[in-house]
């Protein structure tokens, strides 16, 4: 691959971070290209727009110096940390990819129930440390490998334990931000003089908030500079300081702590499930609530794809992984005493009786795996194992009353593609993943699974994702996400949000150097002129 950066610029970057923390090798830059549907793990990148170099700063000051160098030379940049895939890869050929893996420091502040973290602290690492203080953190659907800082500052932030831990757009407290021009800004209490005395506990003071401007509900996905340190909210944990595991990899389960319980509950109809969910919210008897589709549960409970397929084809799947148990939730009850747990169990039983629901019998080893996923999101990403390509669509955050409509919405979109003769996996006709937020809302996304080595199958996945995007614009179903880079298309129906997004972008990034491929650019998208 030809060198894309001027030698003088490359030398400036090397002087900032050191030669060992800078690379333009083919395999390095290819791995920092945008990762998406059908990406190939070789030097043949999906978009053919790899960065000119990858730079690894070790401090906020080095990040600022790199960005200032980019401004001097007019070179675009984008930062990323860690997560489910390189969705924070660059979108412009020859830009600079700022890999933040060297910035991985964290500090737990148990008094204020929070942590101060840098970009490469993973949710799994943070959870491990937080448990020692009877605290836990939110983990998004990407699982324990993701960066809570990236999610809290720059993306949607939905995840399995959100009924108890909220979502990361609300867990962001104070923040350290390097603007697209290289200025270091501290927001909230961290910006109030001496950080050692003010701390990182507060995100905003009186008046308009920086958090709303910089991330809104979804985040700028790297289009507004780099976040290097944040205060991050933690939540109470009634369990032990260290999780106890059962079973062997890959089927490790969680030994339920004292005063905890794990159940799978189901209803015959989604209308009843929606009613039951409303009562669960009102009662506050359940701590963690998540819905994994039956095929996802089957994958979680199967060591290999072969085991999954054999159990499916011979009708030997456990009941919890069948459609009969699919209209419902996986629940975890957390209590601080035996009496509290008994009360919560009684309330749950009354709700199920009132709404025609039931508990699904689970084998102890299966309950352990389900419990592990609820606490750590460890098994969420396993759905990718079923195929070689997957899409992400829907992204509805709204009232649980929309549950039946959301399922119908997805079923109509996927059509016959998962039936015999279709081009998607027959064993995965339902891929609606759901989590609840703060006892108020539910979140659902649909992740169709296909075969990237089959043009027909891959095309069906892409068609499904595009169909749901178009339908969300024409017939919105609640508040929808996963419309990155489409502000000009969807903004007019959302109070002309794109106008405010563009004002923020052009004010803080007048040269348009912070990669905005999945945010918004200085000029309206040409497609918006003819949409729809």
Coordinates of C-alpha atoms in Angstrom, one line a residue:
X1 CA 0.0 0.0 0.0
X2 CA 1.4 3.4 -0.9
X3 CA 2.3 5.8 1.9
X4 CA -0.5 8.3 2.2
X5 CA 0.9 10.8 4.7
X6 CA 3.6 13.4 3.9
X7 CA 6.9 12.5 5.5
X8 CA 7.0 15.8 7.4
X9 CA 3.6 15.1 9.0
X10 CA 4.6 11.5 9.8
X11 CA 7.7 12.8 11.5
X12 CA 5.6 15.3 13.6
X13 CA 3.4 12.4 14.8
X14 CA 6.4 10.3 15.6
X15 CA 7.9 13.2 17.7
X16 CA 4.6 13.4 19.7
X17 CA 4.0 9.7 20.5
X18 CA 7.3 8.0 19.7
X19 CA 8.1 5.7 16.7
X20 CA 7.0 2.6 18.6
X21 CA 3.5 4.1 18.9
X22 CA 3.0 4.9 15.2
X23 CA 2.5 2.7 12.2
X24 CA 1.6 2.9 8.5
X25 CA 2.1 -0.9 7.8
X26 CA -0.5 -2.4 5.5
X27 CA -1.9 -4.9 8.0
X28 CA -2.2 -2.2 10.8
X29 CA -4.0 0.4 8.7
X30 CA -6.3 -2.2 7.1
X31 CA -7.4 -3.3 10.6
X32 CA -8.4 0.3 11.4
X33 CA -10.6 0.8 8.4
X34 CA -14.3 0.8 9.1
X35 CA -15.6 -2.6 10.1
X36 CA -19.1 -3.5 8.8
X37 CA -21.3 -6.1 7.3
X38 CA -19.2 -8.6 5.3
X39 CA -15.8 -7.1 6.3
X40 CA -12.9 -9.2 5.4
X41 CA -10.1 -9.7 8.0
X42 CA -7.3 -9.2 5.5
X43 CA -5.6 -6.2 3.8
X44 CA -8.7 -6.1 1.5
X45 CA -10.7 -3.6 3.4
X46 CA -14.5 -3.2 3.1
X47 CA -14.6 0.4 2.0
X48 CA -11.1 0.6 0.6
X49 CA -10.5 3.8 2.6
X50 CA -7.9 2.8 5.3
X51 CA -6.1 5.5 7.3
X52 CA -2.8 6.8 6.3
X53 CA -1.4 5.9 9.7
X54 CA -2.4 4.6 13.1
X55 CA -1.1 6.6 16.1
X56 CA -1.3 5.5 19.8
X57 CA -1.1 8.5 22.2
X58 CA -0.6 7.8 25.9
X59 CA -2.1 10.9 27.5
X60 CA -4.6 13.6 26.9
X61 CA -1.8 16.0 26.1
X62 CA -0.5 13.7 23.4
X63 CA -4.1 13.4 21.9
X64 CA -4.3 17.2 21.8
X65 CA -0.9 17.4 20.1
X66 CA -1.9 14.9 17.5
X67 CA -5.1 16.7 16.7
X68 CA -3.3 20.1 16.5
X69 CA -0.8 18.5 14.0
X70 CA -3.8 17.2 11.9
X71 CA -5.2 20.7 11.9
X72 CA -1.9 22.2 10.7
X73 CA -1.8 19.7 7.8
X74 CA -5.5 19.6 7.1
X75 CA -5.7 15.8 7.7
X76 CA -8.9 14.2 9.0
X77 CA -8.8 12.0 12.2
X78 CA -10.9 9.7 14.2
X79 CA -10.4 8.1 17.6
X80 CA -11.5 4.7 18.8
X81 CA -11.0 2.4 21.8
X82 CA -12.4 -1.1 22.1
X83 CA -15.7 -2.8 21.5
X84 CA -17.7 -5.2 19.5
X85 CA -16.1 -4.4 16.1
X86 CA -14.2 -1.5 14.6
X87 CA -17.3 0.6 13.9
X88 CA -15.2 3.6 15.0
X89 CA -12.8 2.9 12.1
X90 CA -12.1 5.8 9.8
X91 CA -14.3 6.7 6.8
X92 CA -11.8 8.8 4.9
X93 CA -8.8 7.5 2.9
X94 CA -5.5 8.7 4.3
X95 CA -6.8 10.1 7.6
X96 CA -5.3 9.4 11.0
X97 CA -6.7 6.7 13.2
X98 CA -6.1 7.6 16.9
X99 CA -6.0 4.3 18.7
X100 CA -6.5 4.9 22.4
X101 CA -5.4 1.5 23.8
X102 CA -2.5 3.0 25.9
X103 CA -5.0 5.1 27.9
X104 CA -6.4 2.4 30.2
X105 CA -6.3 3.9 33.7
X106 CA -9.2 3.9 36.2
X107 CA -10.1 4.8 39.7
X108 CA -13.1 3.7 41.8
X109 CA -14.8 6.4 44.0
X110 CA -17.1 4.3 46.2
X111 CA -18.2 7.2 48.3
X112 CA -19.8 8.9 45.3
X113 CA -20.7 5.6 43.6
X114 CA -18.7 6.3 40.5
X115 CA -15.5 5.7 38.7
X116 CA -13.0 7.9 36.7
X117 CA -12.0 6.0 33.6
X118 CA -10.0 6.4 30.4
X119 CA -11.0 5.1 26.9
X120 CA -9.5 1.6 27.0
X121 CA -10.9 0.5 30.3
X122 CA -13.3 -2.3 29.4
X123 CA -16.6 -2.9 31.1
X124 CA -15.4 -6.2 32.3
X125 CA -12.4 -4.7 34.0
X126 CA -14.6 -2.0 35.6
X127 CA -17.1 -4.5 36.8
X128 CA -14.4 -6.6 38.4
X129 CA -13.1 -3.6 40.4
X130 CA -16.5 -2.2 41.2
X131 CA -17.8 -5.4 42.7
X132 CA -15.1 -5.1 45.4
X133 CA -17.0 -2.0 46.6
X134 CA -20.6 -3.6 46.3
X135 CA -21.1 -1.6 43.1
X136 CA -21.7 -2.7 39.5
X137 CA -21.5 -1.0 36.1
X138 CA -23.7 -0.9 33.0
X139 CA -22.6 -3.2 30.2
X140 CA -23.9 -2.5 26.7
X141 CA -25.0 -5.2 24.3
X142 CA -21.4 -5.4 22.8
X143 CA -20.5 -7.3 26.0
X144 CA -17.7 -6.9 28.6
X145 CA -15.1 -6.0 26.0
X146 CA -16.5 -2.6 25.2
X147 CA -15.3 0.8 26.4
X148 CA -17.9 2.4 28.8
X149 CA -16.2 5.8 28.0
X150 CA -16.8 5.4 24.3
X151 CA -20.4 4.3 24.9
X152 CA -21.1 7.0 27.4
X153 CA -19.7 9.9 25.3
X154 CA -20.2 8.8 21.7
X155 CA -22.8 6.2 21.1
X156 CA -26.3 4.8 22.2
X157 CA -25.3 3.0 25.3
X158 CA -28.1 0.4 25.6
X159 CA -27.5 -2.9 27.4
X160 CA -28.7 -5.9 29.3
X161 CA -28.6 -4.6 32.9
X162 CA -30.1 -1.2 32.1
X163 CA -33.2 -1.8 34.2
X164 CA -30.9 -1.3 37.2
X165 CA -28.0 0.6 35.6
X166 CA -29.7 2.9 33.2
X167 CA -28.1 3.5 29.8
X168 CA -24.7 5.1 29.2
X169 CA -26.1 8.4 27.8
X170 CA -27.3 9.0 31.4
X171 CA -24.2 7.5 33.2
X172 CA -21.8 10.1 31.8
X173 CA -20.8 12.5 34.6
X174 CA -17.9 15.0 34.2
X175 CA -15.8 14.7 31.1
X176 CA -12.4 15.6 29.6
X177 CA -12.7 16.5 26.0
X178 CA -10.2 17.3 23.3
X179 CA -12.0 19.5 20.7
X180 CA -11.6 19.0 17.0
X181 CA -9.1 21.9 17.1
X182 CA -7.0 20.3 19.8
X183 CA -8.1 22.3 22.9
X184 CA -8.5 20.4 26.2
X185 CA -11.8 21.2 27.8
X186 CA -13.1 19.8 31.1
X187 CA -16.9 19.7 31.5
X188 CA -18.8 19.7 34.7
X189 CA -17.2 19.6 38.2
X190 CA -13.8 18.5 36.7
X191 CA -13.7 21.9 35.0
X192 CA -14.3 23.8 38.2
X193 CA -10.8 24.8 39.1
X194 CA -8.8 22.2 41.1
X195 CA -9.9 18.7 40.0
X196 CA -8.6 17.1 43.2
X197 CA -11.1 19.1 45.2
X198 CA -14.0 19.4 42.8
X199 CA -13.9 15.8 41.5
X200 CA -15.6 14.2 38.6
X201 CA -19.1 13.6 40.1
X202 CA -21.2 16.2 38.3
X203 CA -21.7 16.5 34.5
X204 CA -23.4 19.8 34.3
X205 CA -24.1 22.9 36.3
X206 CA -26.9 25.4 35.9
X207 CA -28.0 26.3 32.4
X208 CA -27.6 24.5 29.1
X209 CA -25.5 21.3 29.4
X210 CA -22.5 20.4 27.4
X211 CA -23.5 16.7 27.6
X212 CA -26.6 17.4 25.5
X213 CA -24.7 19.4 23.0
X214 CA -21.9 16.8 22.6
X215 CA -23.7 13.6 22.6
X216 CA -27.5 14.1 22.8
X217 CA -29.2 10.8 23.2
X218 CA -27.2 9.0 20.6
X219 CA -23.7 10.5 20.4
X220 CA -21.6 12.0 17.6
X221 CA -19.7 8.7 17.0
X222 CA -16.3 10.3 16.7
X223 CA -17.4 13.4 14.8
X224 CA -16.7 15.9 17.6
X225 CA -13.2 15.3 18.8
X226 CA -11.9 12.9 21.4
X227 CA -13.0 12.1 24.9
X228 CA -10.0 11.1 27.1
X229 CA -11.4 10.7 30.7
X230 CA -14.8 10.8 32.3
X231 CA -16.6 10.4 35.6
X232 CA -18.9 7.4 35.2
X233 CA -21.9 6.4 37.4
X234 CA -22.0 3.0 39.2
X235 CA -24.9 1.2 40.9
X236 CA -25.5 -0.9 44.1
X237 CA -24.5 -4.6 44.0
X238 CA -25.8 -6.8 46.8
X239 CA -23.6 -9.8 45.8
X240 CA -20.0 -10.8 46.7
X241 CA -16.9 -8.9 45.8
X242 CA -16.0 -11.6 43.3
X243 CA -18.3 -13.6 41.0
X244 CA -18.2 -17.4 41.5
X245 CA -18.2 -19.4 38.2
X246 CA -19.5 -22.8 37.5
X247 CA -19.0 -25.1 34.5
X248 CA -16.2 -25.0 32.0
X249 CA -15.5 -22.7 29.1
X250 CA -17.3 -21.9 26.9
X251 CA -20.3 -22.8 29.1
X252 CA -19.4 -21.0 32.2
X253 CA -22.3 -20.1 34.5
X254 CA -22.7 -17.8 37.4
X255 CA -23.3 -19.3 40.9
X256 CA -26.2 -17.2 42.2
X257 CA -25.2 -15.2 45.3
X258 CA -27.2 -15.3 48.4
X259 CA -30.5 -13.4 48.2
X260 CA -30.5 -13.6 44.4
X261 CA -32.8 -15.5 42.0
X262 CA -32.9 -16.0 38.2
X263 CA -36.1 -16.9 36.3
X264 CA -37.3 -17.2 32.7
X265 CA -40.9 -16.0 32.5
X266 CA -43.2 -16.3 29.5
X267 CA -46.7 -15.4 28.2
X268 CA -48.9 -16.8 25.5
X269 CA -49.3 -13.5 23.8
X270 CA -47.2 -10.4 23.4
X271 CA -50.1 -8.3 24.6
X272 CA -50.0 -10.1 27.9
X273 CA -46.2 -9.8 28.0
X274 CA -46.5 -6.0 27.6
X275 CA -49.0 -5.8 30.4
X276 CA -46.8 -8.0 32.6
X277 CA -43.8 -5.8 31.8
X278 CA -45.7 -2.7 32.9
X279 CA -46.5 -4.3 36.3
X280 CA -42.9 -5.4 36.7
X281 CA -41.8 -1.8 36.1
X282 CA -44.3 -0.5 38.6
X283 CA -43.5 -3.0 41.3
X284 CA -39.7 -2.6 41.2
X285 CA -39.4 -6.2 42.2
X286 CA -37.0 -7.2 39.4
X287 CA -33.5 -5.8 39.1
X288 CA -32.3 -7.1 35.7
X289 CA -34.7 -7.7 32.8
X290 CA -33.6 -8.9 29.3
X291 CA -35.1 -10.7 26.4
X292 CA -32.9 -13.0 24.3
X293 CA -34.6 -14.5 21.3
X294 CA -35.0 -18.3 21.4
X295 CA -32.3 -18.9 18.9
X296 CA -30.0 -16.7 20.9
X297 CA -30.7 -18.7 24.0
X298 CA -30.1 -21.9 22.2
X299 CA -26.7 -20.6 21.1
X300 CA -25.9 -19.5 24.6
X301 CA -26.7 -22.9 26.0
X302 CA -24.8 -24.8 23.2
X303 CA -21.0 -25.2 23.3
X304 CA -20.8 -25.3 19.5
X305 CA -22.8 -24.6 16.4
X306 CA -23.0 -28.4 15.8
X307 CA -24.6 -28.9 19.2
X308 CA -27.0 -26.2 18.5
X309 CA -28.0 -27.5 15.1
X310 CA -28.4 -31.1 16.3
X311 CA -30.6 -30.1 19.2
X312 CA -32.7 -27.9 16.9
X313 CA -33.1 -30.4 14.0
X314 CA -34.0 -33.2 16.4
X315 CA -36.4 -31.1 18.5
X316 CA -34.3 -31.6 21.6
X317 CA -33.8 -27.9 22.5
X318 CA -34.6 -27.1 26.2
X319 CA -37.9 -25.4 26.6
X320 CA -36.3 -22.1 27.5
X321 CA -34.8 -22.0 24.0
X322 CA -38.0 -22.7 22.1
X323 CA -40.7 -20.4 20.7
X324 CA -43.1 -21.5 23.4
X325 CA -40.9 -19.6 25.9
X326 CA -40.0 -16.8 23.6
X327 CA -42.7 -14.3 24.6
X328 CA -41.1 -13.2 27.8
X329 CA -38.0 -12.2 29.8
X330 CA -35.0 -13.5 31.6
X331 CA -35.1 -12.0 35.1
X332 CA -32.8 -11.5 38.0
X333 CA -34.0 -10.6 41.4
X334 CA -31.4 -9.0 43.7
X335 CA -32.0 -8.4 47.4
X336 CA -30.1 -7.5 50.5
X337 CA -31.9 -9.9 52.8
X338 CA -33.9 -13.1 52.7
X339 CA -37.1 -11.3 53.6
X340 CA -36.6 -8.8 50.8
X341 CA -36.1 -11.6 48.3
X342 CA -39.2 -13.5 49.6
X343 CA -41.2 -10.3 49.1
X344 CA -39.9 -9.8 45.5
X345 CA -40.7 -13.5 44.7
X346 CA -44.2 -13.1 46.0
X347 CA -44.8 -9.9 43.9
X348 CA -43.4 -11.6 40.8
X349 CA -45.8 -14.6 41.3
X350 CA -48.8 -12.2 41.7
X351 CA -47.9 -10.4 38.5
X352 CA -47.6 -13.6 36.5
X353 CA -50.9 -14.8 37.9
X354 CA -52.6 -11.5 37.1
X355 CA -51.3 -11.4 33.5
X356 CA -51.5 -15.1 32.6
X357 CA -47.7 -15.6 32.7
X358 CA -45.6 -18.4 34.0
X359 CA -42.1 -19.4 35.0
X360 CA -40.3 -21.7 32.5
X361 CA -38.5 -24.6 34.2
X362 CA -34.7 -24.4 33.6
X363 CA -31.9 -26.8 34.4
X364 CA -29.6 -25.4 37.0
X365 CA -26.6 -25.3 34.6
X366 CA -28.8 -23.4 32.1
X367 CA -30.0 -20.9 34.8
X368 CA -26.3 -20.3 35.6
X369 CA -25.4 -19.4 32.0
X370 CA -28.5 -17.1 31.8
X371 CA -27.5 -15.4 35.1
X372 CA -24.0 -14.9 33.8
X373 CA -25.3 -13.2 30.7
X374 CA -27.6 -10.9 32.7
X375 CA -24.9 -9.6 34.9
X376 CA -22.0 -9.5 32.5
X377 CA -23.5 -9.6 29.0
X378 CA -20.9 -12.3 28.4
X379 CA -23.0 -14.4 25.9
X380 CA -24.8 -11.6 24.0
X381 CA -22.4 -11.6 21.1
X382 CA -22.6 -15.3 20.6
X383 CA -25.4 -14.9 18.1
X384 CA -22.7 -14.0 15.6
X385 CA -21.4 -17.5 15.9
X386 CA -24.5 -18.9 14.1
X387 CA -23.5 -17.2 10.8
X388 CA -20.7 -15.4 9.2
X389 CA -22.5 -12.0 8.8
X390 CA -25.0 -10.1 10.8
X391 CA -26.8 -6.8 10.6
X392 CA -28.1 -4.6 13.3
X393 CA -31.5 -2.9 12.8
X394 CA -34.5 -1.3 14.5
X395 CA -33.1 0.1 17.7
X396 CA -36.4 1.2 19.3
X397 CA -36.4 2.9 22.7
X398 CA -39.8 3.6 23.9
X399 CA -42.8 2.4 26.0
X400 CA -43.2 -1.3 26.6
X401 CA -46.7 -0.9 25.3
X402 CA -45.1 -1.1 21.8
X403 CA -43.8 -4.7 22.4
X404 CA -46.4 -6.4 20.2
X405 CA -46.0 -3.9 17.4
X406 CA -42.2 -4.1 17.5
X407 CA -42.4 -7.9 17.0
X408 CA -44.9 -7.6 14.2
X409 CA -42.7 -4.9 12.6
X410 CA -39.7 -7.1 12.5
X411 CA -41.6 -10.2 11.3
X412 CA -43.0 -8.3 8.4
X413 CA -39.6 -7.1 7.5
X414 CA -37.9 -10.4 7.5
X415 CA -40.7 -12.1 5.6
X416 CA -40.0 -15.6 4.4
X417 CA -36.2 -15.4 4.5
X418 CA -35.8 -17.7 7.5
X419 CA -38.3 -20.3 6.3
X420 CA -37.1 -23.4 4.4
X421 CA -35.7 -22.2 1.0
X422 CA -35.0 -18.8 2.4
X423 CA -31.6 -17.2 2.4
X424 CA -31.2 -16.6 6.2
X425 CA -30.8 -19.1 9.0
X426 CA -33.9 -21.3 9.4
X427 CA -33.2 -21.7 13.1
X428 CA -33.2 -18.0 13.7
X429 CA -36.6 -16.6 12.5
X430 CA -36.8 -14.3 15.6
X431 CA -33.9 -12.1 16.4
X432 CA -35.5 -9.4 18.5
X433 CA -33.2 -8.7 21.5
X434 CA -34.8 -6.6 24.2
X435 CA -33.6 -4.8 27.4
X436 CA -35.5 -2.5 29.7
X437 CA -34.3 0.8 30.9
X438 CA -34.8 2.3 34.4
X439 CA -38.1 0.6 34.9
X440 CA -39.6 2.9 32.3
X441 CA -38.8 2.0 28.7
X442 CA -37.8 -1.0 26.7
X443 CA -35.2 -1.3 24.0
X444 CA -35.3 -3.7 21.0
X445 CA -33.0 -4.3 18.2
X446 CA -33.1 -7.0 15.5
X447 CA -29.9 -8.7 14.4
X448 CA -30.5 -10.9 11.3
X449 CA -27.9 -13.6 10.7
X450 CA -26.7 -14.6 7.3
X451 CA -23.9 -16.1 5.3
X452 CA -21.3 -13.7 3.9
X453 CA -20.1 -16.3 1.5
X454 CA -23.5 -16.4 -0.2
X455 CA -24.3 -13.3 -2.2
X456 CA -28.0 -14.0 -1.9
X457 CA -27.9 -14.5 1.9
X458 CA -25.7 -11.4 2.4
X459 CA -28.0 -9.4 0.2
X460 CA -31.0 -10.5 2.2
X461 CA -29.4 -9.2 5.4
X462 CA -28.6 -5.9 3.8
X463 CA -32.1 -5.6 2.4
X464 CA -33.6 -6.3 5.8
X465 CA -31.5 -3.6 7.5
X466 CA -32.3 -1.0 4.8
X467 CA -36.0 -1.9 4.9
X468 CA -36.2 -1.3 8.6
X469 CA -34.4 2.1 8.2
X470 CA -36.8 3.2 5.4
X471 CA -39.9 2.0 7.3
X472 CA -38.7 3.8 10.5
X473 CA -38.7 7.1 8.5
X474 CA -42.1 6.5 6.9
X475 CA -43.9 4.9 9.8
X476 CA -42.0 5.6 13.0
X477 CA -42.4 3.1 15.8
X478 CA -41.3 5.0 18.9
X479 CA -37.9 6.6 19.1
X480 CA -35.6 4.8 16.7
X481 CA -31.8 4.6 16.6
X482 CA -29.2 3.1 14.2
X483 CA -29.5 6.0 11.7
X484 CA -25.9 7.1 12.0
X485 CA -24.9 9.6 9.4
X486 CA -28.6 10.1 8.4
X487 CA -29.3 13.3 10.3
X488 CA -30.3 15.2 7.1
X489 CA -32.8 12.4 6.2
X490 CA -34.4 11.9 9.6
X491 CA -33.9 15.3 11.2
X492 CA -36.9 17.1 9.7
X493 CA -39.3 14.7 11.5
X494 CA -37.4 15.2 14.8
X495 CA -37.7 18.9 15.3
X496 CA -35.1 19.6 12.6
X497 CA -32.4 18.3 14.9
X498 CA -30.0 18.2 12.0
X499 CA -29.8 22.1 12.1
X500 CA -28.6 22.1 15.6
X501 CA -26.2 19.2 15.0
X502 CA -24.7 21.1 12.1
X503 CA -24.4 24.3 14.1
X504 CA -22.5 22.4 16.8
X505 CA -20.3 20.7 14.2
X506 CA -19.3 23.8 12.3
X507 CA -18.7 25.8 15.5
X508 CA -16.3 23.3 17.1
X509 CA -14.9 21.8 13.9
X510 CA -14.7 24.6 11.4
X511 CA -12.2 22.6 9.2
X512 CA -14.4 19.4 9.3
X513 CA -11.4 17.3 10.3
X514 CA -13.0 15.1 13.0
X515 CA -14.4 12.2 10.9
X516 CA -18.1 12.9 10.5
X517 CA -19.1 10.0 8.2
X518 CA -21.5 8.7 10.9
X519 CA -22.4 12.1 12.4
X520 CA -23.1 15.1 10.2
X521 CA -21.1 17.2 7.8
X522 CA -20.9 20.9 7.2
X523 CA -23.2 20.7 4.2
X524 CA -26.6 18.9 3.9
X525 CA -26.4 15.4 2.4
X526 CA -27.2 15.4 -1.3
X527 CA -29.6 12.5 -0.8
X528 CA -31.7 14.6 1.5
X529 CA -32.8 16.8 -1.4
X530 CA -34.7 13.9 -3.0
X531 CA -35.7 12.0 0.1
X532 CA -38.0 10.1 0.3

